[in-house]
Amino acid sequence: MKANIAKLAMLAAVSTAAGLMLNGVNAKADTTVNDQSAIQQQANNTSTSSYTQNNVQLYSNNLIQTQTQAATASTASAQNINIPAGYTLDAVRNVQNTTQANDLEKISISGVYNNNYRQDAGAQQEAVDINNLTSDQTVQMNQYALNLVNKVRSEFNEQPFIQNQNSIDTVKQMALQYQDKDESLLNGHWHDQNILQGHAENISAFQIYINNVSGLRARPFDEARGSDFINTNSVPLFSVSNMDDLQAMIYYGVTLMLFKDADDLFGHAQNFLTNYQSNNLMSVYPSLTEGTGTGKYSNGTTFTYKLQNVDMHFIWAGQNQAGPNQPSDDNTTGWRISSDGNHYVYYQNGQPLSGRQYIKLPTINGTGTNWYLVDNGVVQSQWGDWYLFGSDGRILTGVQKWAGSYYYFDPVTYLKVTNDYRQSQWGDWYLFGSDGRILTGVQKWAGTYYYFDPVTYLRVDNNYVRSQWGDWYMFGPDGRIVTGLYNWMGSLYYFDPVTYLKVVNQYVYVNGIRYWANANGQLSLA
């Protein structure tokens, strides 16, 4: 350990603003202590954290164990939020005062302890600059947030919220107005009605570490646990560098607004679950403001470091957009947007097209005709459970880019392919994981391990490469991981049959012959 270990005088890293709901034509706060809550949060910003940084990031030398962990992590996209016993719609809806709110939080707080974000190995590979999210990343972030909230709503048999590009763009512009005005929950501001113009809003706010102080590295947000956020005066600092970190920030923002919301009389939970939203389009986008923190080395020397306030705005705004060929009455033929806003439906003489078929129809955007896969007339817009449609509504097959990654859609069934090694439309082969995303790095497939280049996504043959967790492995001419004796670059090496690692500085016996492996792993008879 270095002599000067930095101890952070932490800024309180989490706050939530009471949700604003639409009440007739006026939006109002769910609590009467809005400004006091914000001021108190600001006052807590100088509390001391017990978090000391000089972390050692641990990786297993056992390839099998590491791959098992990665397989478990890949299920994060399907993660649910577990609802505590006694947390009901009536309990949330009926909170009217501090006593009722505190009583409910005694029940609901276990939802913070017991809900932990599960890491997504694919999302970890997608680098994110939270100051400059791409269009694909903005969509991916929004769909993650929407699906997360809707999974909770489905637990109570509530209809899902929806979103479209218009709602995403609208909320992004609102969030950036907060940013332009340097307004954050963590610098004493609140909901800005001049920006919201009567729209309902929930805000969760975190502080993240963005500096590069020697010997100091904040934990990635995807390593956070629910218990980290119980004491809002001593929340560890986290960093955001990839899509998994961003998803984790959204995940904990939602769980805190649902289950640790007594200070705001559960106004956030009511917005998510019980308040009638006249606009059921919900989208999210962060606003960013700058902050600073102070730290102290073990020798007493103090220093400052940079922080970023990240206010994640959940806003119900935007417009439903029907297709240009929407029929004007019940007896016409053409495309209609479904009542939930998620699908296009093709009607003939006022009735949805019956049966499941791949059929040539007028294009959704009115430019001509094209082929569509329809099930009782329904075509899912943009992204469905299994199918991908282009901007003109045409179904896509083969390798396709979507939401910052690549997927493969079967040319016969049109289904998204998972856990398979497939040949692209241009002839190269790629491996796709359990969520359909293209895979890179060391991956298990068909009873062995292969390595896929992080840039080209192609399988690497006959090469010695470094894995995503730092260890080096040898892959043979067929791409399979190598064990036992292997001749590489004019020298003989031995790779352990259990760990797959190169053996160094020891004797090895193969078929009764003894070899010495030097510090580089090169073998000689001994």
mmCIF file with all atom_site columns, N, CA and C in Angstrom, residues 33 38 50 91 123 134 155 191 203 208 217 261 276 333 336 360 370 373 381 397 422 467 478 501 505:
data_model
loop_
_atom_site.group_PDB
_atom_site.id
_atom_site.type_symbol
_atom_site.label_atom_id
_atom_site.label_alt_id
_atom_site.label_comp_id
_atom_site.label_asym_id
_atom_site.label_entity_id
_atom_site.label_seq_id
_atom_site.pdbx_PDB_ins_code
_atom_site.Cartn_x
_atom_site.Cartn_y
_atom_site.Cartn_z
_atom_site.occupancy
_atom_site.B_iso_or_equiv
_atom_site.pdbx_formal_charge
_atom_site.auth_seq_id
_atom_site.auth_comp_id
_atom_site.auth_asym_id
_atom_site.auth_atom_id
_atom_site.pdbx_PDB_model_num
ATOM 1  N N  . VAL A 1 33  ? -42.211 20.938  1.712   1.00 0.00 ? 33  VAL A N  1
ATOM 2  C CA . VAL A 1 33  ? -40.891 21.239  2.263   1.00 0.00 ? 33  VAL A CA 1
ATOM 3  C C  . VAL A 1 33  ? -39.821 21.143  1.190   1.00 0.00 ? 33  VAL A C  1
ATOM 4  N N  . ALA A 1 38  ? -33.949 20.495  -0.206  1.00 0.00 ? 38  ALA A N  1
ATOM 5  C CA . ALA A 1 38  ? -32.788 20.764  -1.050  1.00 0.00 ? 38  ALA A CA 1
ATOM 6  C C  . ALA A 1 38  ? -31.665 21.398  -0.245  1.00 0.00 ? 38  ALA A C  1
ATOM 7  N N  . SER A 1 50  ? -16.427 6.855   5.015   1.00 0.00 ? 50  SER A N  1
ATOM 8  C CA . SER A 1 50  ? -15.421 5.888   5.459   1.00 0.00 ? 50  SER A CA 1
ATOM 9  C C  . SER A 1 50  ? -14.738 5.215   4.284   1.00 0.00 ? 50  SER A C  1
ATOM 10 N N  . ALA A 1 91  ? -51.116 1.496   -0.126  1.00 0.00 ? 91  ALA A N  1
ATOM 11 C CA . ALA A 1 91  ? -50.183 2.052   0.856   1.00 0.00 ? 91  ALA A CA 1
ATOM 12 C C  . ALA A 1 91  ? -49.467 3.271   0.287   1.00 0.00 ? 91  ALA A C  1
ATOM 13 N N  . ALA A 1 123 ? -22.966 -4.631  -21.634 1.00 0.00 ? 123 ALA A N  1
ATOM 14 C CA . ALA A 1 123 ? -23.017 -3.182  -21.410 1.00 0.00 ? 123 ALA A CA 1
ATOM 15 C C  . ALA A 1 123 ? -21.689 -2.654  -20.896 1.00 0.00 ? 123 ALA A C  1
ATOM 16 N N  . THR A 1 134 ? -24.261 9.350   -27.215 1.00 0.00 ? 134 THR A N  1
ATOM 17 C CA . THR A 1 134 ? -24.648 9.231   -28.615 1.00 0.00 ? 134 THR A CA 1
ATOM 18 C C  . THR A 1 134 ? -26.154 9.027   -28.718 1.00 0.00 ? 134 THR A C  1
ATOM 19 N N  . GLU A 1 155 ? -46.020 -5.469  -11.869 1.00 0.00 ? 155 GLU A N  1
ATOM 20 C CA . GLU A 1 155 ? -46.231 -6.203  -10.617 1.00 0.00 ? 155 GLU A CA 1
ATOM 21 C C  . GLU A 1 155 ? -47.562 -5.831  -9.978  1.00 0.00 ? 155 GLU A C  1
ATOM 22 N N  . HIS A 1 191 ? -37.468 21.589  -8.920  1.00 0.00 ? 191 HIS A N  1
ATOM 23 C CA . HIS A 1 191 ? -38.165 21.519  -10.199 1.00 0.00 ? 191 HIS A CA 1
ATOM 24 C C  . HIS A 1 191 ? -38.356 22.932  -10.758 1.00 0.00 ? 191 HIS A C  1
ATOM 25 N N  . ILE A 1 203 ? -37.007 13.363  -10.221 1.00 0.00 ? 203 ILE A N  1
ATOM 26 C CA . ILE A 1 203 ? -35.565 13.559  -10.386 1.00 0.00 ? 203 ILE A CA 1
ATOM 27 C C  . ILE A 1 203 ? -34.826 12.727  -9.349  1.00 0.00 ? 203 ILE A C  1
ATOM 28 N N  . ILE A 1 208 ? -20.802 11.925  -9.053  1.00 0.00 ? 208 ILE A N  1
ATOM 29 C CA . ILE A 1 208 ? -19.818 10.959  -9.530  1.00 0.00 ? 208 ILE A CA 1
ATOM 30 C C  . ILE A 1 208 ? -18.444 11.614  -9.565  1.00 0.00 ? 208 ILE A C  1
ATOM 31 N N  . ARG A 1 217 ? -9.176  6.076   -6.971  1.00 0.00 ? 217 ARG A N  1
ATOM 32 C CA . ARG A 1 217 ? -10.044 5.580   -8.041  1.00 0.00 ? 217 ARG A CA 1
ATOM 33 C C  . ARG A 1 217 ? -11.391 5.222   -7.445  1.00 0.00 ? 217 ARG A C  1
ATOM 34 N N  . ASP A 1 261 ? -38.444 7.147   0.239   1.00 0.00 ? 261 ASP A N  1
ATOM 35 C CA . ASP A 1 261 ? -39.015 8.399   -0.236  1.00 0.00 ? 261 ASP A CA 1
ATOM 36 C C  . ASP A 1 261 ? -39.886 9.076   0.815   1.00 0.00 ? 261 ASP A C  1
ATOM 37 N N  . TYR A 1 276 ? -52.470 9.497   -11.915 1.00 0.00 ? 276 TYR A N  1
ATOM 38 C CA . TYR A 1 276 ? -52.880 9.442   -13.305 1.00 0.00 ? 276 TYR A CA 1
ATOM 39 C C  . TYR A 1 276 ? -52.022 10.417  -14.108 1.00 0.00 ? 276 TYR A C  1
ATOM 40 N N  . THR A 1 333 ? -58.685 1.578   -45.217 1.00 0.00 ? 333 THR A N  1
ATOM 41 C CA . THR A 1 333 ? -57.577 0.631   -45.152 1.00 0.00 ? 333 THR A CA 1
ATOM 42 C C  . THR A 1 333 ? -56.262 1.394   -45.000 1.00 0.00 ? 333 THR A C  1
ATOM 43 N N  . ARG A 1 336 ? -52.468 2.168   -38.671 1.00 0.00 ? 336 ARG A N  1
ATOM 44 C CA . ARG A 1 336 ? -52.842 2.941   -37.488 1.00 0.00 ? 336 ARG A CA 1
ATOM 45 C C  . ARG A 1 336 ? -51.824 2.673   -36.387 1.00 0.00 ? 336 ARG A C  1
ATOM 46 N N  . LYS A 1 360 ? -46.522 -8.036  -48.611 1.00 0.00 ? 360 LYS A N  1
ATOM 47 C CA . LYS A 1 360 ? -46.163 -6.752  -49.196 1.00 0.00 ? 360 LYS A CA 1
ATOM 48 C C  . LYS A 1 360 ? -47.318 -5.778  -49.008 1.00 0.00 ? 360 LYS A C  1
ATOM 49 N N  . ASN A 1 370 ? -43.594 -2.266  -49.423 1.00 0.00 ? 370 ASN A N  1
ATOM 50 C CA . ASN A 1 370 ? -42.494 -3.072  -48.931 1.00 0.00 ? 370 ASN A CA 1
ATOM 51 C C  . ASN A 1 370 ? -43.055 -4.290  -48.227 1.00 0.00 ? 370 ASN A C  1
ATOM 52 N N  . LEU A 1 373 ? -43.548 -8.288  -41.789 1.00 0.00 ? 373 LEU A N  1
ATOM 53 C CA . LEU A 1 373 ? -44.037 -9.418  -41.014 1.00 0.00 ? 373 LEU A CA 1
ATOM 54 C C  . LEU A 1 373 ? -45.111 -8.886  -40.084 1.00 0.00 ? 373 LEU A C  1
ATOM 55 N N  . SER A 1 381 ? -42.963 -1.231  -33.911 1.00 0.00 ? 381 SER A N  1
ATOM 56 C CA . SER A 1 381 ? -42.136 -0.140  -34.413 1.00 0.00 ? 381 SER A CA 1
ATOM 57 C C  . SER A 1 381 ? -40.758 -0.176  -33.786 1.00 0.00 ? 381 SER A C  1
ATOM 58 N N  . THR A 1 397 ? -32.756 -8.364  -41.535 1.00 0.00 ? 397 THR A N  1
ATOM 59 C CA . THR A 1 397 ? -32.155 -9.655  -41.210 1.00 0.00 ? 397 THR A CA 1
ATOM 60 C C  . THR A 1 397 ? -30.640 -9.530  -41.283 1.00 0.00 ? 397 THR A C  1
ATOM 61 N N  . ARG A 1 422 ? -22.787 -17.194 -35.915 1.00 0.00 ? 422 ARG A N  1
ATOM 62 C CA . ARG A 1 422 ? -23.472 -17.065 -37.191 1.00 0.00 ? 422 ARG A CA 1
ATOM 63 C C  . ARG A 1 422 ? -22.621 -16.348 -38.232 1.00 0.00 ? 422 ARG A C  1
ATOM 64 N N  . SER A 1 467 ? -6.919  -11.390 -22.088 1.00 0.00 ? 467 SER A N  1
ATOM 65 C CA . SER A 1 467 ? -8.363  -11.431 -21.881 1.00 0.00 ? 467 SER A CA 1
ATOM 66 C C  . SER A 1 467 ? -8.874  -10.119 -21.303 1.00 0.00 ? 467 SER A C  1
ATOM 67 N N  . ASP A 1 478 ? -7.512  -23.291 -34.937 1.00 0.00 ? 478 ASP A N  1
ATOM 68 C CA . ASP A 1 478 ? -8.962  -23.359 -35.103 1.00 0.00 ? 478 ASP A CA 1
ATOM 69 C C  . ASP A 1 478 ? -9.681  -22.413 -34.146 1.00 0.00 ? 478 ASP A C  1
ATOM 70 N N  . LEU A 1 501 ? -3.645  -21.159 -18.177 1.00 0.00 ? 501 LEU A N  1
ATOM 71 C CA . LEU A 1 501 ? -2.571  -20.176 -18.129 1.00 0.00 ? 501 LEU A CA 1
ATOM 72 C C  . LEU A 1 501 ? -1.229  -20.797 -18.496 1.00 0.00 ? 501 LEU A C  1
ATOM 73 N N  . ASN A 1 505 ? 8.417   -20.756 -14.496 1.00 0.00 ? 505 ASN A N  1
ATOM 74 C CA . ASN A 1 505 ? 9.278   -20.971 -13.317 1.00 0.00 ? 505 ASN A CA 1
ATOM 75 C C  . ASN A 1 505 ? 8.955   -22.261 -12.555 1.00 0.00 ? 505 ASN A C  1
#
